[in-house]
Amino acid sequence: MTSAGYDDDFLGIRVPLPRPAGGREVRELPYPRFTVLLDPARTLAAVTGVNIDGAALRDVPRTGEWRLDSRLPVGEQAGPELYAANDLDRGHLVRRRDPGWGGAAEARQATEATFFYTNAAPQAAAFNQSKDLWLGLEDHVLQYADATAQRVSVFTAPILANDDPVYRGVAIPRRFFKVAAWTAAADDGMPRLEAAGFVLDQSELLDLRQGALAVPRLGAFRTFQVPIAEIAGLAALDLGPLTDADVLAAPAVRGEGGWRPLIGPGDVQLR
């Protein structure tokens, strides 16, 4: 497997892969066109970064099986036992199709690499409008990006909070974040970096009070557009230039805790 990993210079403006603040220990795992920084204490990703060339995406058949990464000890990865006989999905952090661009063979290899457990995080299995929106955010950003470039870098991970509920020895994240970055032409014609941040909250779908997972019938995902600076604080990450590139203007922020609730793509602010 060719494992070049996330490319800091993919957008033409340098965007380093975010790093944990405070020197938190992580394992850096490059895969084709994306990188996972895994938190070995939590056995889940602290951050993932993927480069997407929207103009060269291929419709690659779904192939690949979930597997552990042999570069890590088994005890540092949340593996199949976490997801057995319950209502937890192995949620892709880097989506299967995101690195699937370019030549046919390399696109297939890249999509199959998304099936490592290091790129998975436990998500409640219920599907609804909010989760559909979450899965489609990258497509929405790609459609917005400059038609001559259509390159986007996306950073996704669970927010690893200290008070996340524990199930089968793994603290289950209640929230996930996504930050998408692209370039746009400034008034002087030079490219400038733009970015947007989002949070998915599955708190209402997790009930571990009896020591086992239960999904309340009326639970729901909630999706928000969130200031990137706030995501950096919640996830304890250094998001570098992404914070200053945030397109979410302060006067437009509304809703719960200053977050902008999203019902559909039309609610996303990208300019």
PDB file of C-alpha atoms in Angstrom:
ATOM      1  CA  MET A   1       0.000   0.000   0.000  1.00  0.00           C
ATOM      2  CA  THR A   2       1.390   3.373  -1.045  1.00  0.00           C
ATOM      3  CA  SER A   3       1.030   5.599   1.995  1.00  0.00           C
ATOM      4  CA  ALA A   4       1.944   9.142   1.006  1.00  0.00           C
ATOM      5  CA  GLY A   5      -0.596  10.522   3.458  1.00  0.00           C
ATOM      6  CA  TYR A   6      -2.128  13.968   3.760  1.00  0.00           C
ATOM      7  CA  ASP A   7      -0.369  16.668   1.677  1.00  0.00           C
ATOM      8  CA  ASP A   8       0.056  20.019   3.486  1.00  0.00           C
ATOM      9  CA  ASP A   9       0.481  21.876   0.153  1.00  0.00           C
ATOM     10  CA  PHE A  10      -2.429  20.290  -1.729  1.00  0.00           C
ATOM     11  CA  LEU A  11      -4.477  23.531  -1.894  1.00  0.00           C
ATOM     12  CA  GLY A  12      -1.597  25.678  -3.117  1.00  0.00           C
ATOM     13  CA  ILE A  13      -1.617  27.396   0.278  1.00  0.00           C
ATOM     14  CA  ARG A  14       0.106  25.492   3.045  1.00  0.00           C
ATOM     15  CA  VAL A  15      -2.374  23.956   5.505  1.00  0.00           C
ATOM     16  CA  PRO A  16      -0.543  21.735   8.003  1.00  0.00           C
ATOM     17  CA  LEU A  17      -2.269  18.680   9.378  1.00  0.00           C
ATOM     18  CA  PRO A  18      -3.761  19.768  12.738  1.00  0.00           C
ATOM     19  CA  ARG A  19      -1.928  18.526  15.793  1.00  0.00           C
ATOM     20  CA  PRO A  20      -3.058  17.916  19.375  1.00  0.00           C
ATOM     21  CA  ALA A  21      -2.390  20.824  21.688  1.00  0.00           C
ATOM     22  CA  GLY A  22      -0.375  20.332  24.853  1.00  0.00           C
ATOM     23  CA  GLY A  23       1.868  17.577  23.554  1.00  0.00           C
ATOM     24  CA  ARG A  24      -0.749  14.802  23.688  1.00  0.00           C
ATOM     25  CA  GLU A  25       0.735  11.531  22.419  1.00  0.00           C
ATOM     26  CA  VAL A  26      -0.568  10.285  19.063  1.00  0.00           C
ATOM     27  CA  ARG A  27       0.419   7.714  16.464  1.00  0.00           C
ATOM     28  CA  GLU A  28       0.830   9.163  12.957  1.00  0.00           C
ATOM     29  CA  LEU A  29      -0.513   6.782  10.312  1.00  0.00           C
ATOM     30  CA  PRO A  30      -0.265   7.803   6.635  1.00  0.00           C
ATOM     31  CA  TYR A  31      -2.561   6.155   4.091  1.00  0.00           C
ATOM     32  CA  PRO A  32      -3.119   6.953   0.389  1.00  0.00           C
ATOM     33  CA  ARG A  33      -4.116  10.656   0.311  1.00  0.00           C
ATOM     34  CA  PHE A  34      -5.044  10.819   3.997  1.00  0.00           C
ATOM     35  CA  THR A  35      -3.460  10.606   7.431  1.00  0.00           C
ATOM     36  CA  VAL A  36      -4.817   9.503  10.801  1.00  0.00           C
ATOM     37  CA  LEU A  37      -3.384  10.751  14.083  1.00  0.00           C
ATOM     38  CA  LEU A  38      -4.539   8.085  16.532  1.00  0.00           C
ATOM     39  CA  ASP A  39      -4.831   8.673  20.272  1.00  0.00           C
ATOM     40  CA  PRO A  40      -3.564   5.345  21.702  1.00  0.00           C
ATOM     41  CA  ALA A  41      -5.088   6.013  25.136  1.00  0.00           C
ATOM     42  CA  ARG A  42      -8.562   6.455  23.650  1.00  0.00           C
ATOM     43  CA  THR A  43      -7.954   3.941  20.786  1.00  0.00           C
ATOM     44  CA  LEU A  44      -9.654   6.393  18.391  1.00  0.00           C
ATOM     45  CA  ALA A  45      -8.463   9.101  16.030  1.00  0.00           C
ATOM     46  CA  ALA A  46      -7.603  12.516  17.447  1.00  0.00           C
ATOM     47  CA  VAL A  47      -7.775  13.923  13.909  1.00  0.00           C
ATOM     48  CA  THR A  48      -7.831  12.778  10.295  1.00  0.00           C
ATOM     49  CA  GLY A  49      -6.875  14.825   7.251  1.00  0.00           C
ATOM     50  CA  VAL A  50      -7.715  13.998   3.625  1.00  0.00           C
ATOM     51  CA  ASN A  51      -7.060  15.711   0.291  1.00  0.00           C
ATOM     52  CA  ILE A  52      -9.973  15.618  -2.185  1.00  0.00           C
ATOM     53  CA  ASP A  53      -9.649  16.510  -5.861  1.00  0.00           C
ATOM     54  CA  GLY A  54     -13.306  16.952  -6.762  1.00  0.00           C
ATOM     55  CA  ALA A  55     -12.554  17.328 -10.478  1.00  0.00           C
ATOM     56  CA  ALA A  56     -10.855  13.909 -10.582  1.00  0.00           C
ATOM     57  CA  LEU A  57     -13.130  11.835  -8.309  1.00  0.00           C
ATOM     58  CA  ARG A  58     -13.974   8.356  -9.595  1.00  0.00           C
ATOM     59  CA  ASP A  59     -17.085   6.279  -8.980  1.00  0.00           C
ATOM     60  CA  VAL A  60     -15.169   3.365  -7.457  1.00  0.00           C
ATOM     61  CA  PRO A  61     -17.102   0.180  -6.561  1.00  0.00           C
ATOM     62  CA  ARG A  62     -17.335  -0.446  -2.834  1.00  0.00           C
ATOM     63  CA  THR A  63     -14.579  -2.899  -2.002  1.00  0.00           C
ATOM     64  CA  GLY A  64     -12.536  -3.513   1.118  1.00  0.00           C
ATOM     65  CA  GLU A  65     -13.150  -5.032   4.531  1.00  0.00           C
ATOM     66  CA  TRP A  66     -12.679  -3.565   7.983  1.00  0.00           C
ATOM     67  CA  ARG A  67      -9.327  -4.579   9.436  1.00  0.00           C
ATOM     68  CA  LEU A  68      -6.822  -3.633  12.102  1.00  0.00           C
ATOM     69  CA  ASP A  69      -3.651  -1.761  11.167  1.00  0.00           C
ATOM     70  CA  SER A  70      -0.626  -4.013  11.685  1.00  0.00           C
ATOM     71  CA  ARG A  71       1.585  -0.975  12.342  1.00  0.00           C
ATOM     72  CA  LEU A  72      -0.032  -0.603  15.773  1.00  0.00           C
ATOM     73  CA  PRO A  73      -0.512  -2.926  18.740  1.00  0.00           C
ATOM     74  CA  VAL A  74      -4.016  -4.397  18.795  1.00  0.00           C
ATOM     75  CA  GLY A  75      -4.653  -2.766  22.181  1.00  0.00           C
ATOM     76  CA  GLU A  76      -4.254   0.719  20.707  1.00  0.00           C
ATOM     77  CA  GLN A  77      -7.112   0.284  18.197  1.00  0.00           C
ATOM     78  CA  ALA A  78     -10.841   0.071  18.865  1.00  0.00           C
ATOM     79  CA  GLY A  79     -11.561  -3.043  16.829  1.00  0.00           C
ATOM     80  CA  PRO A  80     -14.454  -5.328  15.876  1.00  0.00           C
ATOM     81  CA  GLU A  81     -15.390  -6.277  19.435  1.00  0.00           C
ATOM     82  CA  LEU A  82     -16.622  -2.733  20.086  1.00  0.00           C
ATOM     83  CA  TYR A  83     -19.201  -2.946  17.285  1.00  0.00           C
ATOM     84  CA  ALA A  84     -20.453  -6.518  17.740  1.00  0.00           C
ATOM     85  CA  ALA A  85     -24.148  -7.193  18.496  1.00  0.00           C
ATOM     86  CA  ASN A  86     -25.216  -3.619  19.253  1.00  0.00           C
ATOM     87  CA  ASP A  87     -26.511  -0.440  17.625  1.00  0.00           C
ATOM     88  CA  LEU A  88     -23.103   1.077  16.921  1.00  0.00           C
ATOM     89  CA  ASP A  89     -21.909   1.677  13.373  1.00  0.00           C
ATOM     90  CA  ARG A  90     -18.278   1.769  12.336  1.00  0.00           C
ATOM     91  CA  GLY A  91     -18.484   5.348  11.146  1.00  0.00           C
ATOM     92  CA  HIS A  92     -15.919   6.316   8.518  1.00  0.00           C
ATOM     93  CA  LEU A  93     -14.044   9.469   9.522  1.00  0.00           C
ATOM     94  CA  VAL A  94     -12.407   9.887   6.130  1.00  0.00           C
ATOM     95  CA  ARG A  95     -15.301   8.954   3.853  1.00  0.00           C
ATOM     96  CA  ARG A  96     -14.747   5.999   1.548  1.00  0.00           C
ATOM     97  CA  ARG A  97     -15.036   8.059  -1.634  1.00  0.00           C
ATOM     98  CA  ASP A  98     -12.947  11.067  -0.549  1.00  0.00           C
ATOM     99  CA  PRO A  99      -9.466   9.775  -1.504  1.00  0.00           C
ATOM    100  CA  GLY A 100     -10.840   7.892  -4.532  1.00  0.00           C
ATOM    101  CA  TRP A 101      -9.565  10.109  -7.327  1.00  0.00           C
ATOM    102  CA  GLY A 102      -6.981   9.964 -10.104  1.00  0.00           C
ATOM    103  CA  GLY A 103      -6.043   6.694 -11.802  1.00  0.00           C
ATOM    104  CA  ALA A 104      -8.364   3.721 -11.394  1.00  0.00           C
ATOM    105  CA  ALA A 105      -5.902   1.532  -9.488  1.00  0.00           C
ATOM    106  CA  GLU A 106      -4.755   4.249  -7.097  1.00  0.00           C
ATOM    107  CA  ALA A 107      -8.323   5.388  -6.496  1.00  0.00           C
ATOM    108  CA  ARG A 108      -9.382   1.862  -5.561  1.00  0.00           C
ATOM    109  CA  GLN A 109      -6.377   1.403  -3.277  1.00  0.00           C
ATOM    110  CA  ALA A 110      -7.153   4.683  -1.526  1.00  0.00           C
ATOM    111  CA  THR A 111     -10.830   3.892  -0.955  1.00  0.00           C
ATOM    112  CA  GLU A 112      -9.994   0.452   0.421  1.00  0.00           C
ATOM    113  CA  ALA A 113      -7.572   2.040   2.893  1.00  0.00           C
ATOM    114  CA  THR A 114     -10.470   3.874   4.539  1.00  0.00           C
ATOM    115  CA  PHE A 115     -11.585   0.527   6.013  1.00  0.00           C
ATOM    116  CA  PHE A 116      -8.881   0.383   8.661  1.00  0.00           C
ATOM    117  CA  TYR A 117     -10.336   0.529  12.164  1.00  0.00           C
ATOM    118  CA  THR A 118      -8.043   3.485  12.852  1.00  0.00           C
ATOM    119  CA  ASN A 119     -10.339   5.455  10.503  1.00  0.00           C
ATOM    120  CA  ALA A 120     -13.514   4.350  12.299  1.00  0.00           C
ATOM    121  CA  ALA A 121     -15.375   5.792  15.252  1.00  0.00           C
ATOM    122  CA  PRO A 122     -18.533   4.525  16.979  1.00  0.00           C
ATOM    123  CA  GLN A 123     -21.680   6.232  15.773  1.00  0.00           C
ATOM    124  CA  ALA A 124     -25.258   5.366  16.677  1.00  0.00           C
ATOM    125  CA  ALA A 125     -26.777   3.437  13.799  1.00  0.00           C
ATOM    126  CA  ALA A 126     -29.968   5.503  13.428  1.00  0.00           C
ATOM    127  CA  PHE A 127     -30.230   7.441  10.161  1.00  0.00           C
ATOM    128  CA  ASN A 128     -32.113  10.701   9.792  1.00  0.00           C
ATOM    129  CA  GLN A 129     -31.964  14.052   8.032  1.00  0.00           C
ATOM    130  CA  SER A 130     -29.206  15.408  10.261  1.00  0.00           C
ATOM    131  CA  LYS A 131     -26.886  12.485   9.596  1.00  0.00           C
ATOM    132  CA  ASP A 132     -27.599  12.662   5.873  1.00  0.00           C
ATOM    133  CA  LEU A 133     -26.642  16.329   6.023  1.00  0.00           C
ATOM    134  CA  TRP A 134     -23.432  15.488   7.898  1.00  0.00           C
ATOM    135  CA  LEU A 135     -22.415  12.952   5.263  1.00  0.00           C
ATOM    136  CA  GLY A 136     -23.128  15.435   2.477  1.00  0.00           C
ATOM    137  CA  LEU A 137     -21.278  18.452   3.850  1.00  0.00           C
ATOM    138  CA  GLU A 138     -18.111  17.740   1.886  1.00  0.00           C
ATOM    139  CA  ASP A 139     -20.094  17.430  -1.360  1.00  0.00           C
ATOM    140  CA  HIS A 140     -21.750  20.755  -0.595  1.00  0.00           C
ATOM    141  CA  VAL A 141     -18.372  22.428  -0.049  1.00  0.00           C
ATOM    142  CA  LEU A 142     -16.961  20.863  -3.235  1.00  0.00           C
ATOM    143  CA  GLN A 143     -19.874  22.217  -5.240  1.00  0.00           C
ATOM    144  CA  TYR A 144     -19.241  25.660  -3.806  1.00  0.00           C
ATOM    145  CA  ALA A 145     -15.477  25.646  -4.389  1.00  0.00           C
ATOM    146  CA  ASP A 146     -14.016  27.324  -7.468  1.00  0.00           C
ATOM    147  CA  ALA A 147     -14.958  25.249 -10.522  1.00  0.00           C
ATOM    148  CA  THR A 148     -11.421  25.552 -11.915  1.00  0.00           C
ATOM    149  CA  ALA A 149      -9.878  24.015  -8.793  1.00  0.00           C
ATOM    150  CA  GLN A 150     -12.419  21.977  -6.813  1.00  0.00           C
ATOM    151  CA  ARG A 151      -9.792  20.911  -4.335  1.00  0.00           C
ATOM    152  CA  VAL A 152     -10.742  20.580  -0.711  1.00  0.00           C
ATOM    153  CA  SER A 153      -8.894  19.368   2.362  1.00  0.00           C
ATOM    154  CA  VAL A 154     -11.089  17.974   5.127  1.00  0.00           C
ATOM    155  CA  PHE A 155     -10.290  17.262   8.773  1.00  0.00           C
ATOM    156  CA  THR A 156     -12.648  15.018  10.748  1.00  0.00           C
ATOM    157  CA  ALA A 157     -12.535  13.266  14.111  1.00  0.00           C
ATOM    158  CA  PRO A 158     -14.490  12.519  17.244  1.00  0.00           C
ATOM    159  CA  ILE A 159     -14.243  15.124  19.975  1.00  0.00           C
ATOM    160  CA  LEU A 160     -12.520  13.100  22.698  1.00  0.00           C
ATOM    161  CA  ALA A 161     -13.967  14.568  25.888  1.00  0.00           C
ATOM    162  CA  ASN A 162     -12.884  13.471  29.347  1.00  0.00           C
ATOM    163  CA  ASP A 163     -16.471  12.698  30.403  1.00  0.00           C
ATOM    164  CA  ASP A 164     -17.498  10.561  27.420  1.00  0.00           C
ATOM    165  CA  PRO A 165     -19.452   7.460  28.534  1.00  0.00           C
ATOM    166  CA  VAL A 166     -17.504   4.192  28.616  1.00  0.00           C
ATOM    167  CA  TYR A 167     -18.764   1.087  26.827  1.00  0.00           C
ATOM    168  CA  ARG A 168     -16.801  -2.164  26.490  1.00  0.00           C
ATOM    169  CA  GLY A 169     -13.718  -0.364  27.760  1.00  0.00           C
ATOM    170  CA  VAL A 170     -13.889   2.424  25.159  1.00  0.00           C
ATOM    171  CA  ALA A 171     -15.057   5.967  25.898  1.00  0.00           C
ATOM    172  CA  ILE A 172     -17.747   6.631  23.277  1.00  0.00           C
ATOM    173  CA  PRO A 173     -17.533  10.148  21.786  1.00  0.00           C
ATOM    174  CA  ARG A 174     -20.732  12.180  21.917  1.00  0.00           C
ATOM    175  CA  ARG A 175     -19.651  14.703  19.304  1.00  0.00           C
ATOM    176  CA  PHE A 176     -17.716  14.757  16.048  1.00  0.00           C
ATOM    177  CA  PHE A 177     -16.170  17.679  14.199  1.00  0.00           C
ATOM    178  CA  LYS A 178     -15.432  18.379  10.559  1.00  0.00           C
ATOM    179  CA  VAL A 179     -13.459  21.300   9.113  1.00  0.00           C
ATOM    180  CA  ALA A 180     -13.342  21.777   5.335  1.00  0.00           C
ATOM    181  CA  ALA A 181     -10.799  24.076   3.676  1.00  0.00           C
ATOM    182  CA  TRP A 182     -10.526  25.371   0.115  1.00  0.00           C
ATOM    183  CA  THR A 183      -9.189  28.390  -1.784  1.00  0.00           C
ATOM    184  CA  ALA A 184     -11.055  31.286  -3.364  1.00  0.00           C
ATOM    185  CA  ALA A 185      -9.899  34.299  -5.352  1.00  0.00           C
ATOM    186  CA  ALA A 186      -9.353  37.451  -3.304  1.00  0.00           C
ATOM    187  CA  ASP A 187     -10.044  40.952  -4.636  1.00  0.00           C
ATOM    188  CA  ASP A 188      -6.456  41.189  -5.881  1.00  0.00           C
ATOM    189  CA  GLY A 189      -6.844  37.936  -7.809  1.00  0.00           C
ATOM    190  CA  MET A 190      -4.580  35.984  -5.492  1.00  0.00           C
ATOM    191  CA  PRO A 191      -5.913  32.805  -3.844  1.00  0.00           C
ATOM    192  CA  ARG A 192      -6.968  33.026  -0.229  1.00  0.00           C
ATOM    193  CA  LEU A 193      -7.734  30.229   2.196  1.00  0.00           C
ATOM    194  CA  GLU A 194     -11.328  29.726   3.340  1.00  0.00           C
ATOM    195  CA  ALA A 195     -12.668  27.174   5.794  1.00  0.00           C
ATOM    196  CA  ALA A 196     -15.861  26.104   7.544  1.00  0.00           C
ATOM    197  CA  GLY A 197     -16.341  24.056  10.697  1.00  0.00           C
ATOM    198  CA  PHE A 198     -19.139  21.725  11.752  1.00  0.00           C
ATOM    199  CA  VAL A 199     -20.086  19.624  14.762  1.00  0.00           C
ATOM    200  CA  LEU A 200     -22.393  16.584  14.896  1.00  0.00           C
ATOM    201  CA  ASP A 201     -23.876  15.807  18.301  1.00  0.00           C
ATOM    202  CA  GLN A 202     -25.099  12.258  18.989  1.00  0.00           C
ATOM    203  CA  SER A 203     -25.545  12.731  22.746  1.00  0.00           C
ATOM    204  CA  GLU A 204     -29.297  12.077  22.573  1.00  0.00           C
ATOM    205  CA  LEU A 205     -28.666   8.727  20.882  1.00  0.00           C
ATOM    206  CA  LEU A 206     -26.392   7.255  23.530  1.00  0.00           C
ATOM    207  CA  ASP A 207     -27.792   5.645  26.649  1.00  0.00           C
ATOM    208  CA  LEU A 208     -25.238   3.611  28.596  1.00  0.00           C
ATOM    209  CA  ARG A 209     -26.819   3.829  32.038  1.00  0.00           C
ATOM    210  CA  GLN A 210     -27.369   0.074  32.278  1.00  0.00           C
ATOM    211  CA  GLY A 211     -23.864  -0.769  31.099  1.00  0.00           C
ATOM    212  CA  ALA A 212     -25.052  -1.556  27.590  1.00  0.00           C
ATOM    213  CA  LEU A 213     -25.829   0.563  24.566  1.00  0.00           C
ATOM    214  CA  ALA A 214     -29.433   1.606  24.031  1.00  0.00           C
ATOM    215  CA  VAL A 215     -30.728   3.945  21.350  1.00  0.00           C
ATOM    216  CA  PRO A 216     -33.761   5.994  22.434  1.00  0.00           C
ATOM    217  CA  ARG A 217     -36.529   5.849  19.845  1.00  0.00           C
ATOM    218  CA  LEU A 218     -36.881   9.624  19.725  1.00  0.00           C
ATOM    219  CA  GLY A 219     -33.171  10.409  19.711  1.00  0.00           C
ATOM    220  CA  ALA A 220     -31.687  12.479  16.911  1.00  0.00           C
ATOM    221  CA  PHE A 221     -28.412  13.668  15.507  1.00  0.00           C
ATOM    222  CA  ARG A 222     -27.978  17.394  15.555  1.00  0.00           C
ATOM    223  CA  THR A 223     -25.639  19.191  13.166  1.00  0.00           C
ATOM    224  CA  PHE A 224     -24.228  22.691  13.650  1.00  0.00           C
ATOM    225  CA  GLN A 225     -21.916  25.076  11.872  1.00  0.00           C
ATOM    226  CA  VAL A 226     -19.494  26.161  14.570  1.00  0.00           C
ATOM    227  CA  PRO A 227     -16.667  28.723  14.757  1.00  0.00           C
ATOM    228  CA  ILE A 228     -13.428  26.887  14.013  1.00  0.00           C
ATOM    229  CA  ALA A 229     -11.750  28.532  17.003  1.00  0.00           C
ATOM    230  CA  GLU A 230     -14.331  26.851  19.229  1.00  0.00           C
ATOM    231  CA  ILE A 231     -13.735  23.475  17.581  1.00  0.00           C
ATOM    232  CA  ALA A 232     -10.025  23.877  18.306  1.00  0.00           C
ATOM    233  CA  GLY A 233     -10.834  24.340  21.983  1.00  0.00           C
ATOM    234  CA  LEU A 234     -13.321  21.480  22.186  1.00  0.00           C
ATOM    235  CA  ALA A 235     -11.037  19.000  20.414  1.00  0.00           C
ATOM    236  CA  ALA A 236      -7.812  20.316  22.015  1.00  0.00           C
ATOM    237  CA  LEU A 237      -6.201  20.739  18.595  1.00  0.00           C
ATOM    238  CA  ASP A 238      -3.965  23.328  16.961  1.00  0.00           C
ATOM    239  CA  LEU A 239      -5.880  24.113  13.769  1.00  0.00           C
ATOM    240  CA  GLY A 240      -3.249  26.550  12.502  1.00  0.00           C
ATOM    241  CA  PRO A 241      -4.388  28.846   9.659  1.00  0.00           C
ATOM    242  CA  LEU A 242      -7.868  27.288   9.554  1.00  0.00           C
ATOM    243  CA  THR A 243      -9.070  29.437  12.456  1.00  0.00           C
ATOM    244  CA  ASP A 244      -8.312  32.725  10.686  1.00  0.00           C
ATOM    245  CA  ALA A 245      -9.778  31.375   7.410  1.00  0.00           C
ATOM    246  CA  ASP A 246     -13.216  30.726   8.972  1.00  0.00           C
ATOM    247  CA  VAL A 247     -16.044  32.023   6.758  1.00  0.00           C
ATOM    248  CA  LEU A 248     -18.566  31.998   9.605  1.00  0.00           C
ATOM    249  CA  ALA A 249     -18.930  35.665  10.445  1.00  0.00           C
ATOM    250  CA  ALA A 250     -19.605  36.353  14.116  1.00  0.00           C
ATOM    251  CA  PRO A 251     -22.839  38.338  13.530  1.00  0.00           C
ATOM    252  CA  ALA A 252     -24.334  35.345  11.718  1.00  0.00           C
ATOM    253  CA  VAL A 253     -23.797  32.924  14.583  1.00  0.00           C
ATOM    254  CA  ARG A 254     -27.109  31.992  16.187  1.00  0.00           C
ATOM    255  CA  GLY A 255     -28.641  29.146  18.123  1.00  0.00           C
ATOM    256  CA  GLU A 256     -27.586  26.871  20.938  1.00  0.00           C
ATOM    257  CA  GLY A 257     -24.457  28.133  22.690  1.00  0.00           C
ATOM    258  CA  GLY A 258     -23.668  30.445  19.775  1.00  0.00           C
ATOM    259  CA  TRP A 259     -23.712  27.546  17.297  1.00  0.00           C
ATOM    260  CA  ARG A 260     -25.601  27.737  13.993  1.00  0.00           C
ATOM    261  CA  PRO A 261     -28.046  24.798  13.734  1.00  0.00           C
ATOM    262  CA  LEU A 262     -28.312  23.162  10.291  1.00  0.00           C
ATOM    263  CA  ILE A 263     -31.429  21.561   8.867  1.00  0.00           C
ATOM    264  CA  GLY A 264     -30.342  21.415   5.228  1.00  0.00           C
ATOM    265  CA  PRO A 265     -27.476  22.481   2.929  1.00  0.00           C
ATOM    266  CA  GLY A 266     -29.064  25.886   2.423  1.00  0.00           C
ATOM    267  CA  ASP A 267     -28.351  26.697   6.076  1.00  0.00           C
ATOM    268  CA  VAL A 268     -24.575  26.369   5.623  1.00  0.00           C
ATOM    269  CA  GLN A 269     -22.695  29.669   5.444  1.00  0.00           C
ATOM    270  CA  LEU A 270     -19.767  29.517   3.010  1.00  0.00           C
ATOM    271  CA  ARG A 271     -19.201  33.185   2.245  1.00  0.00           C
TER     272      ARG A 271
END
